[in-house]
Each structure stands twice: as C-alpha cells, then as structure tokens.
Amino acid sequence: MILDSLANASLYGFISARLDAGFHFLRSNNLASLPLGRTDIAPSLFALVQDYIPKPLDQGFWESHRRHIDIQCLVTGSERIGHAPISTLQVTDPFNEEKDLIKYSGTGDFLTLRASDFAVFFPHDGHMPGIQLPTPSPNLVRKIVIKVAV
C-alpha cells in the first residue's frame, strides 16, 4: 500500500508504466468535472468516478482484487479507509471473476484520506474504503478510482 498526496504522484511512476499513466490522468484532468461512472483511459486502465457520503464502519467490508491495482484518489471531502494484508483476513465471499472482487472479514488499521490524497492498493492489500470519520458529517466525497491491470 502507498499513501501520499497527488502533488507527489510523479515519484511513483517508476513502479510501472501503467501506474504512471494512471497518475498522469489524475494530474492532467479536471477531476471535479469528470462524469460519474467509468472512463476508459487505455486498454489496461480505466477510471471510476464516484460521489457518495461515507458510511458507518459497520456497513463496510474488506475487499481485494486479483486483476487490478487500485489508485484511490479523493477529489473532495474526506473518509477513513482501512488496510490490512489479505493474509490476516478471512474470506467471506470467494473471488468473483466478473467483479474482480474478494470479500473478507477481519481487522486492520485505518487512515484518513482528504482531498488530493491517494492510496494505492495492490492485490495483496485488503482495503475497506468509504468509511465515515469518527465524527460523522454530511461529507460528500468525490473519489476517482483508477483500475490498473496487473
């Protein structure tokens, strides 16, 4: 897992050309004006634009992906996001090929993402996104999730 500010995204392009292309998309577009839903960037790269109110912790679930790396970047608002190695979590829903999704139960650590922050989750990183802050508020989040094919 990587956590940083979008201002530092260029530091991570060396990891892979696809990650670099995902960061380039985030740095070179007006993220607030992108339409909701899927935007194709390249054959192995797409963005999911989401607007939502973060949910209580008890409504969240742990997840991971086999075929994609997630770059989760907040445009507006703030949320907590959990992270844990999948080796420490228990599978509750096995791999769903169509959704590229495995669901888990377990525990992990939480961090706060704010506007212009991003987190990168690799296939071995369990994560629980979209969780409200300890003091909930009507906090509309706009998030761009870049899906990078492994």
PDB file of C-alpha atoms in Angstrom:
ATOM      1  CA  MET A   1       0.000   0.000   0.000  1.00  0.00           C
ATOM      2  CA  ILE A   2       1.112   3.540  -0.755  1.00  0.00           C
ATOM      3  CA  LEU A   3      -0.382   6.672   0.806  1.00  0.00           C
ATOM      4  CA  ASP A   4       0.611  10.139  -0.398  1.00  0.00           C
ATOM      5  CA  SER A   5      -0.555  13.433  -1.865  1.00  0.00           C
ATOM      6  CA  LEU A   6      -1.326  13.811  -5.569  1.00  0.00           C
ATOM      7  CA  ALA A   7       1.381  16.506  -5.645  1.00  0.00           C
ATOM      8  CA  ASN A   8       3.918  13.677  -5.131  1.00  0.00           C
ATOM      9  CA  ALA A   9       2.397  11.173  -7.569  1.00  0.00           C
ATOM     10  CA  SER A  10       5.221  11.596 -10.082  1.00  0.00           C
ATOM     11  CA  LEU A  11       7.553   9.910  -7.571  1.00  0.00           C
ATOM     12  CA  TYR A  12       5.814   6.542  -8.123  1.00  0.00           C
ATOM     13  CA  GLY A  13       5.826   6.262 -11.911  1.00  0.00           C
ATOM     14  CA  PHE A  14       8.937   4.096 -11.843  1.00  0.00           C
ATOM     15  CA  ILE A  15       6.900   1.210 -10.390  1.00  0.00           C
ATOM     16  CA  SER A  16       5.145   0.569 -13.694  1.00  0.00           C
ATOM     17  CA  ALA A  17       4.196   2.367 -16.902  1.00  0.00           C
ATOM     18  CA  ARG A  18       0.517   1.662 -16.200  1.00  0.00           C
ATOM     19  CA  LEU A  19       0.658   3.202 -12.733  1.00  0.00           C
ATOM     20  CA  ASP A  20       2.464   6.177 -14.251  1.00  0.00           C
ATOM     21  CA  ALA A  21      -0.319   6.557 -16.832  1.00  0.00           C
ATOM     22  CA  GLY A  22      -2.924   6.427 -14.064  1.00  0.00           C
ATOM     23  CA  PHE A  23      -1.143   9.144 -12.103  1.00  0.00           C
ATOM     24  CA  HIS A  24      -0.766  11.199 -15.281  1.00  0.00           C
ATOM     25  CA  PHE A  25      -4.554  11.005 -15.806  1.00  0.00           C
ATOM     26  CA  LEU A  26      -5.152  12.202 -12.242  1.00  0.00           C
ATOM     27  CA  ARG A  27      -2.694  15.089 -12.568  1.00  0.00           C
ATOM     28  CA  SER A  28      -3.784  16.262 -16.037  1.00  0.00           C
ATOM     29  CA  ASN A  29      -7.593  16.298 -15.799  1.00  0.00           C
ATOM     30  CA  ASN A  30     -10.123  18.480 -14.029  1.00  0.00           C
ATOM     31  CA  LEU A  31     -11.247  15.720 -11.668  1.00  0.00           C
ATOM     32  CA  ALA A  32     -14.178  17.714 -10.280  1.00  0.00           C
ATOM     33  CA  SER A  33     -15.792  17.917 -13.724  1.00  0.00           C
ATOM     34  CA  LEU A  34     -15.402  14.284 -14.827  1.00  0.00           C
ATOM     35  CA  PRO A  35     -18.723  12.498 -15.390  1.00  0.00           C
ATOM     36  CA  LEU A  36     -19.781   9.860 -12.885  1.00  0.00           C
ATOM     37  CA  GLY A  37     -19.084   6.274 -13.839  1.00  0.00           C
ATOM     38  CA  ARG A  38     -16.412   4.632 -15.943  1.00  0.00           C
ATOM     39  CA  THR A  39     -13.947   6.494 -18.141  1.00  0.00           C
ATOM     40  CA  ASP A  40     -11.616   4.362 -20.272  1.00  0.00           C
ATOM     41  CA  ILE A  41      -8.043   5.691 -20.302  1.00  0.00           C
ATOM     42  CA  ALA A  42      -6.105   2.932 -22.100  1.00  0.00           C
ATOM     43  CA  PRO A  43      -6.670  -0.761 -22.889  1.00  0.00           C
ATOM     44  CA  SER A  44      -5.460  -1.806 -19.413  1.00  0.00           C
ATOM     45  CA  LEU A  45      -6.512   1.286 -17.463  1.00  0.00           C
ATOM     46  CA  PHE A  46      -9.809   2.931 -16.548  1.00  0.00           C
ATOM     47  CA  ALA A  47     -11.211   5.373 -14.017  1.00  0.00           C
ATOM     48  CA  LEU A  48     -14.326   5.034 -11.883  1.00  0.00           C
ATOM     49  CA  VAL A  49     -15.718   8.403 -10.787  1.00  0.00           C
ATOM     50  CA  GLN A  50     -17.836   8.186  -7.631  1.00  0.00           C
ATOM     51  CA  ASP A  51     -19.789  10.677  -5.486  1.00  0.00           C
ATOM     52  CA  TYR A  52     -21.088   9.432  -2.098  1.00  0.00           C
ATOM     53  CA  ILE A  53     -21.495  10.071   1.612  1.00  0.00           C
ATOM     54  CA  PRO A  54     -19.087   7.851   3.617  1.00  0.00           C
ATOM     55  CA  LYS A  55     -20.798   5.034   5.509  1.00  0.00           C
ATOM     56  CA  PRO A  56     -20.545   3.873   9.129  1.00  0.00           C
ATOM     57  CA  LEU A  57     -17.843   1.308   9.852  1.00  0.00           C
ATOM     58  CA  ASP A  58     -20.385  -1.469  10.451  1.00  0.00           C
ATOM     59  CA  GLN A  59     -21.630  -1.080   6.860  1.00  0.00           C
ATOM     60  CA  GLY A  60     -18.158  -1.502   5.340  1.00  0.00           C
ATOM     61  CA  PHE A  61     -16.402  -4.664   4.227  1.00  0.00           C
ATOM     62  CA  TRP A  62     -12.851  -5.708   3.475  1.00  0.00           C
ATOM     63  CA  GLU A  63     -12.026  -6.382  -0.163  1.00  0.00           C
ATOM     64  CA  SER A  64      -9.182  -7.068  -2.557  1.00  0.00           C
ATOM     65  CA  HIS A  65      -8.741  -7.555  -6.297  1.00  0.00           C
ATOM     66  CA  ARG A  66      -6.699 -10.081  -8.259  1.00  0.00           C
ATOM     67  CA  ARG A  67      -6.597  -8.451 -11.694  1.00  0.00           C
ATOM     68  CA  HIS A  68      -6.281  -4.781 -10.764  1.00  0.00           C
ATOM     69  CA  ILE A  69      -4.312  -2.382  -8.620  1.00  0.00           C
ATOM     70  CA  ASP A  70      -6.451   0.449  -7.207  1.00  0.00           C
ATOM     71  CA  ILE A  71      -5.321   4.057  -7.106  1.00  0.00           C
ATOM     72  CA  GLN A  72      -7.969   5.676  -4.920  1.00  0.00           C
ATOM     73  CA  CYS A  73      -7.774   9.473  -5.069  1.00  0.00           C
ATOM     74  CA  LEU A  74     -10.055  11.864  -3.178  1.00  0.00           C
ATOM     75  CA  VAL A  75     -11.090  14.975  -5.080  1.00  0.00           C
ATOM     76  CA  THR A  76     -13.355  16.447  -2.385  1.00  0.00           C
ATOM     77  CA  GLY A  77     -14.312  15.513   1.151  1.00  0.00           C
ATOM     78  CA  SER A  78     -12.597  13.067   3.458  1.00  0.00           C
ATOM     79  CA  GLU A  79     -13.016   9.447   4.500  1.00  0.00           C
ATOM     80  CA  ARG A  80     -11.383   6.726   6.500  1.00  0.00           C
ATOM     81  CA  ILE A  81     -10.042   3.745   4.619  1.00  0.00           C
ATOM     82  CA  GLY A  82      -8.923   0.512   6.181  1.00  0.00           C
ATOM     83  CA  HIS A  83      -5.928  -1.526   5.102  1.00  0.00           C
ATOM     84  CA  ALA A  84      -4.680  -4.978   6.065  1.00  0.00           C
ATOM     85  CA  PRO A  85      -2.663  -7.724   4.390  1.00  0.00           C
ATOM     86  CA  ILE A  86      -5.092 -10.267   2.923  1.00  0.00           C
ATOM     87  CA  SER A  87      -3.100 -12.976   4.715  1.00  0.00           C
ATOM     88  CA  THR A  88      -4.568 -11.652   8.001  1.00  0.00           C
ATOM     89  CA  LEU A  89      -8.196 -11.581   6.782  1.00  0.00           C
ATOM     90  CA  GLN A  90     -10.763 -14.381   6.412  1.00  0.00           C
ATOM     91  CA  VAL A  91     -12.504 -14.842   3.050  1.00  0.00           C
ATOM     92  CA  THR A  92     -16.293 -14.412   3.334  1.00  0.00           C
ATOM     93  CA  ASP A  93     -17.127 -14.270  -0.394  1.00  0.00           C
ATOM     94  CA  PRO A  94     -14.720 -16.073  -2.738  1.00  0.00           C
ATOM     95  CA  PHE A  95     -13.315 -14.489  -5.865  1.00  0.00           C
ATOM     96  CA  ASN A  96     -15.978 -13.052  -8.155  1.00  0.00           C
ATOM     97  CA  GLU A  97     -14.416 -13.139 -11.630  1.00  0.00           C
ATOM     98  CA  GLU A  98     -16.887 -10.653 -13.149  1.00  0.00           C
ATOM     99  CA  LYS A  99     -16.351  -8.027 -10.414  1.00  0.00           C
ATOM    100  CA  ASP A 100     -12.673  -8.855  -9.739  1.00  0.00           C
ATOM    101  CA  LEU A 101     -13.588  -8.903  -6.061  1.00  0.00           C
ATOM    102  CA  ILE A 102     -12.921 -10.983  -2.968  1.00  0.00           C
ATOM    103  CA  LYS A 103     -14.672 -10.025   0.288  1.00  0.00           C
ATOM    104  CA  TYR A 104     -13.252 -10.639   3.748  1.00  0.00           C
ATOM    105  CA  SER A 105     -13.873 -10.240   7.450  1.00  0.00           C
ATOM    106  CA  GLY A 106     -11.236  -9.293   9.964  1.00  0.00           C
ATOM    107  CA  THR A 107      -9.494  -6.265  11.358  1.00  0.00           C
ATOM    108  CA  GLY A 108      -6.916  -3.792  10.157  1.00  0.00           C
ATOM    109  CA  ASP A 109      -5.700  -0.264  10.531  1.00  0.00           C
ATOM    110  CA  PHE A 110      -7.475   2.861   9.302  1.00  0.00           C
ATOM    111  CA  LEU A 111      -6.140   6.054   7.851  1.00  0.00           C
ATOM    112  CA  THR A 112      -7.818   9.261   6.729  1.00  0.00           C
ATOM    113  CA  LEU A 113      -7.823  10.364   3.101  1.00  0.00           C
ATOM    114  CA  ARG A 114      -8.521  14.034   2.376  1.00  0.00           C
ATOM    115  CA  ALA A 115      -8.893  15.960  -0.877  1.00  0.00           C
ATOM    116  CA  SER A 116      -5.815  15.437  -3.087  1.00  0.00           C
ATOM    117  CA  ASP A 117      -4.657  12.366  -1.146  1.00  0.00           C
ATOM    118  CA  PHE A 118      -4.348   8.982  -2.810  1.00  0.00           C
ATOM    119  CA  ALA A 119      -3.807   5.411  -1.707  1.00  0.00           C
ATOM    120  CA  VAL A 120      -2.579   2.568  -3.899  1.00  0.00           C
ATOM    121  CA  PHE A 121      -3.760  -0.944  -3.090  1.00  0.00           C
ATOM    122  CA  PHE A 122      -2.055  -3.936  -4.691  1.00  0.00           C
ATOM    123  CA  PRO A 123      -3.647  -7.426  -4.964  1.00  0.00           C
ATOM    124  CA  HIS A 124      -2.179  -8.473  -1.585  1.00  0.00           C
ATOM    125  CA  ASP A 125      -3.653  -5.382   0.151  1.00  0.00           C
ATOM    126  CA  GLY A 126      -7.048  -5.757   1.747  1.00  0.00           C
ATOM    127  CA  HIS A 127      -8.884  -2.458   1.986  1.00  0.00           C
ATOM    128  CA  MET A 128     -12.153  -1.074   3.316  1.00  0.00           C
ATOM    129  CA  PRO A 129     -12.942   2.213   1.547  1.00  0.00           C
ATOM    130  CA  GLY A 130     -15.656   4.805   2.046  1.00  0.00           C
ATOM    131  CA  ILE A 131     -15.872   4.854   5.851  1.00  0.00           C
ATOM    132  CA  GLN A 132     -17.052   7.988   7.650  1.00  0.00           C
ATOM    133  CA  LEU A 133     -14.802   9.895  10.008  1.00  0.00           C
ATOM    134  CA  PRO A 134     -15.202   9.290  13.768  1.00  0.00           C
ATOM    135  CA  THR A 135     -17.318  12.460  13.953  1.00  0.00           C
ATOM    136  CA  PRO A 136     -19.748  11.928  11.058  1.00  0.00           C
ATOM    137  CA  SER A 137     -20.910  14.865   8.983  1.00  0.00           C
ATOM    138  CA  PRO A 138     -22.760  15.279   5.680  1.00  0.00           C
ATOM    139  CA  ASN A 139     -19.409  14.989   3.935  1.00  0.00           C
ATOM    140  CA  LEU A 140     -19.880  14.426   0.195  1.00  0.00           C
ATOM    141  CA  VAL A 141     -16.872  12.628  -1.210  1.00  0.00           C
ATOM    142  CA  ARG A 142     -15.816  12.657  -4.831  1.00  0.00           C
ATOM    143  CA  LYS A 143     -13.349   9.871  -5.460  1.00  0.00           C
ATOM    144  CA  ILE A 144     -11.608   8.686  -8.596  1.00  0.00           C
ATOM    145  CA  VAL A 145     -10.552   5.042  -8.524  1.00  0.00           C
ATOM    146  CA  ILE A 146      -8.055   4.216 -11.240  1.00  0.00           C
ATOM    147  CA  LYS A 147      -8.105   0.499 -12.036  1.00  0.00           C
ATOM    148  CA  VAL A 148      -4.677  -0.593 -13.272  1.00  0.00           C
ATOM    149  CA  ALA A 149      -4.441  -4.054 -14.819  1.00  0.00           C
ATOM    150  CA  VAL A 150      -1.804  -6.200 -13.143  1.00  0.00           C
TER     151      VAL A 150
END
